[in-house]
Structure formats: structure tokens, C-alpha cells
Coordinates of C-alpha atoms in Angstrom, one line a residue:
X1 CA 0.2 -46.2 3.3
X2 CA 2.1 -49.4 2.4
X3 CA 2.6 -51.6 -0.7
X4 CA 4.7 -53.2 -3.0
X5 CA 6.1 -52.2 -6.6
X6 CA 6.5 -54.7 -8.8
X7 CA 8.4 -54.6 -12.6
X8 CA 6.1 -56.5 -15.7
X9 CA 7.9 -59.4 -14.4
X10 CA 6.1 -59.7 -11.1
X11 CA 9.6 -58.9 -9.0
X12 CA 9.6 -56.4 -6.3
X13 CA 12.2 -52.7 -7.8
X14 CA 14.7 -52.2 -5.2
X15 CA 14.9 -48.5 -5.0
X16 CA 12.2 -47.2 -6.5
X17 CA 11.1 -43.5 -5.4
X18 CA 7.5 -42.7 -4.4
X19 CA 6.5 -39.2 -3.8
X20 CA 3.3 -38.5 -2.2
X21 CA 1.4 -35.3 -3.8
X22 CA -1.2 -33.0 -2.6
X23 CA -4.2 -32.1 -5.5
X24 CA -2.5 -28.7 -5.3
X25 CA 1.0 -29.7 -6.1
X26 CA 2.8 -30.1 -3.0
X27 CA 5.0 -32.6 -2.2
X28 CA 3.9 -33.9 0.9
X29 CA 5.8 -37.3 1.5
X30 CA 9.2 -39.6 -0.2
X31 CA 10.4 -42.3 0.1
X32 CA 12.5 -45.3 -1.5
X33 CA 11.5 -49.2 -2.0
X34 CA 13.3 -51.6 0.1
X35 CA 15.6 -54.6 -1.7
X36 CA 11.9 -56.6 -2.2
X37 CA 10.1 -53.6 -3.4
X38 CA 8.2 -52.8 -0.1
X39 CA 7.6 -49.2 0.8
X40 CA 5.6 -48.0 4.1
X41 CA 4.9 -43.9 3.9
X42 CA 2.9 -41.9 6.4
X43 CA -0.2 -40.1 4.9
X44 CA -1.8 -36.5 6.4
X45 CA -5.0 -38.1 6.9
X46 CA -8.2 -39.0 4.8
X47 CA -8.3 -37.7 1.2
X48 CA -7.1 -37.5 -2.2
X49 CA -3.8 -37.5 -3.1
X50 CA -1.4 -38.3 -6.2
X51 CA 1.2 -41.0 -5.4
X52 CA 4.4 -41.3 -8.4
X53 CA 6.6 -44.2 -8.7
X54 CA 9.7 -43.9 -10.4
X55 CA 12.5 -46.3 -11.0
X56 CA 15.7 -46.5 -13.3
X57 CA 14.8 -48.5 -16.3
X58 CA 10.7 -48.3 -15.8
X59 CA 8.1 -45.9 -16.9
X60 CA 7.5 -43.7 -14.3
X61 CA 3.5 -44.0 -13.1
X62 CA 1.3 -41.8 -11.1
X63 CA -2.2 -42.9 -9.5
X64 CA -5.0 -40.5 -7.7
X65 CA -5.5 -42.1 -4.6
X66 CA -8.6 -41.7 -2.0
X67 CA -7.3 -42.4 1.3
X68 CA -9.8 -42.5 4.6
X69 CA -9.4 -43.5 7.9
X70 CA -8.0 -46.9 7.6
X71 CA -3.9 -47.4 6.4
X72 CA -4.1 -47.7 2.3
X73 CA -2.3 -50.9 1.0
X74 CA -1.2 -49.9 -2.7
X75 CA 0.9 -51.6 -4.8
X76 CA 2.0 -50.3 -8.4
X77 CA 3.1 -52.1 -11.3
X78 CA 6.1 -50.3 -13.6
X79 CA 6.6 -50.9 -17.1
X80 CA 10.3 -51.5 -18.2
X81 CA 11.6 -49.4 -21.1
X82 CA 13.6 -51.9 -22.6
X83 CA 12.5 -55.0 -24.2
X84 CA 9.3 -55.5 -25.4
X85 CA 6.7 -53.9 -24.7
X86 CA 2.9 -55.3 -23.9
X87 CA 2.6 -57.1 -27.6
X88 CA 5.6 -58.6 -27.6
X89 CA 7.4 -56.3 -30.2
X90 CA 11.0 -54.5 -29.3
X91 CA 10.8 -51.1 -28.5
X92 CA 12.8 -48.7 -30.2
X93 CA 15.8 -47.4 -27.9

């Protein structure tokens, strides 16, 4: 599996940790973004999985994934927690 995450802003998160986890719980893969938000993780094989993305100053987001035989391109989107949020109005800190 490969991909990109991205902040609201479209930018790639330099150092953003993925964790790939089984439907069961278990951790089964980590790893950090690159400087331009790429990431590259093995997978196990076909099936379902949860993948989190976490990042210092973003919401953290997890996805159900269905991988099969051919390599998964995912990219994920983070939310900042600063700012504004998706309407424009400033979040309370």
C-alpha cells in the first residue's frame, strides 16, 4: 500500500504516522510520511484492514480498507485543529 496524506490545505504532512490494523485489533504494520507526505507500507495480503493516520496539529483519521491482490494506492486527507474549521468559523482552542 502507498499514498499520500495531505492537510485541508492540499500540502503533503511530513511525519505523519500510519498504523495498519487487523479487524481484530492487532497492529500489523507503521510507518511515518516522508518530507512530501508519501508513505509506502507492506500489507499481509488481500482483505480488510483499518489504516489510522495521525499527525501533530490534525485530527487523527481511521478508514476500513479492502485490499486484494493488486498494491492499494490510498491517500488520506487530515483535518487541522487550529483555525477554522469546514464553515469558516474559529475553533475554540
Amino acid at each position: 500500500m502507498a499514498g499520500q496524506v495531505r492537510g485541508r490545505e492540499g500540502t503533503g504532512v511530513d511525519g505523519a504516522t500510519l498504523t495498519l490494523i487487523s479487524l481484530t485489533g492487532r497492529q500489523l504494520g507503521r510507518t511515518v510520511t516522508q518530507s512530501d507526505g508519501r508513505y509506502s507500507m507492506p500489507t499481509p495480503g488481500s482483505g480488510s484492514y483499518v489504516l489510522t493516520a495521525a499527525a501533530d496539529d490534525h485530527q487523527p483519521r481511521a478508514a476500513t480498507l479492502e485490499v486484494g491482490e493488486e498494491p492499494l494506492a490510498y491517500d488520506v486527507l487530515l483535518a487541522g485543529t487550529s483555525g477554522t474549521d469546514d464553515e469558516g468559523q474559529s475553533r475554540a482552542r
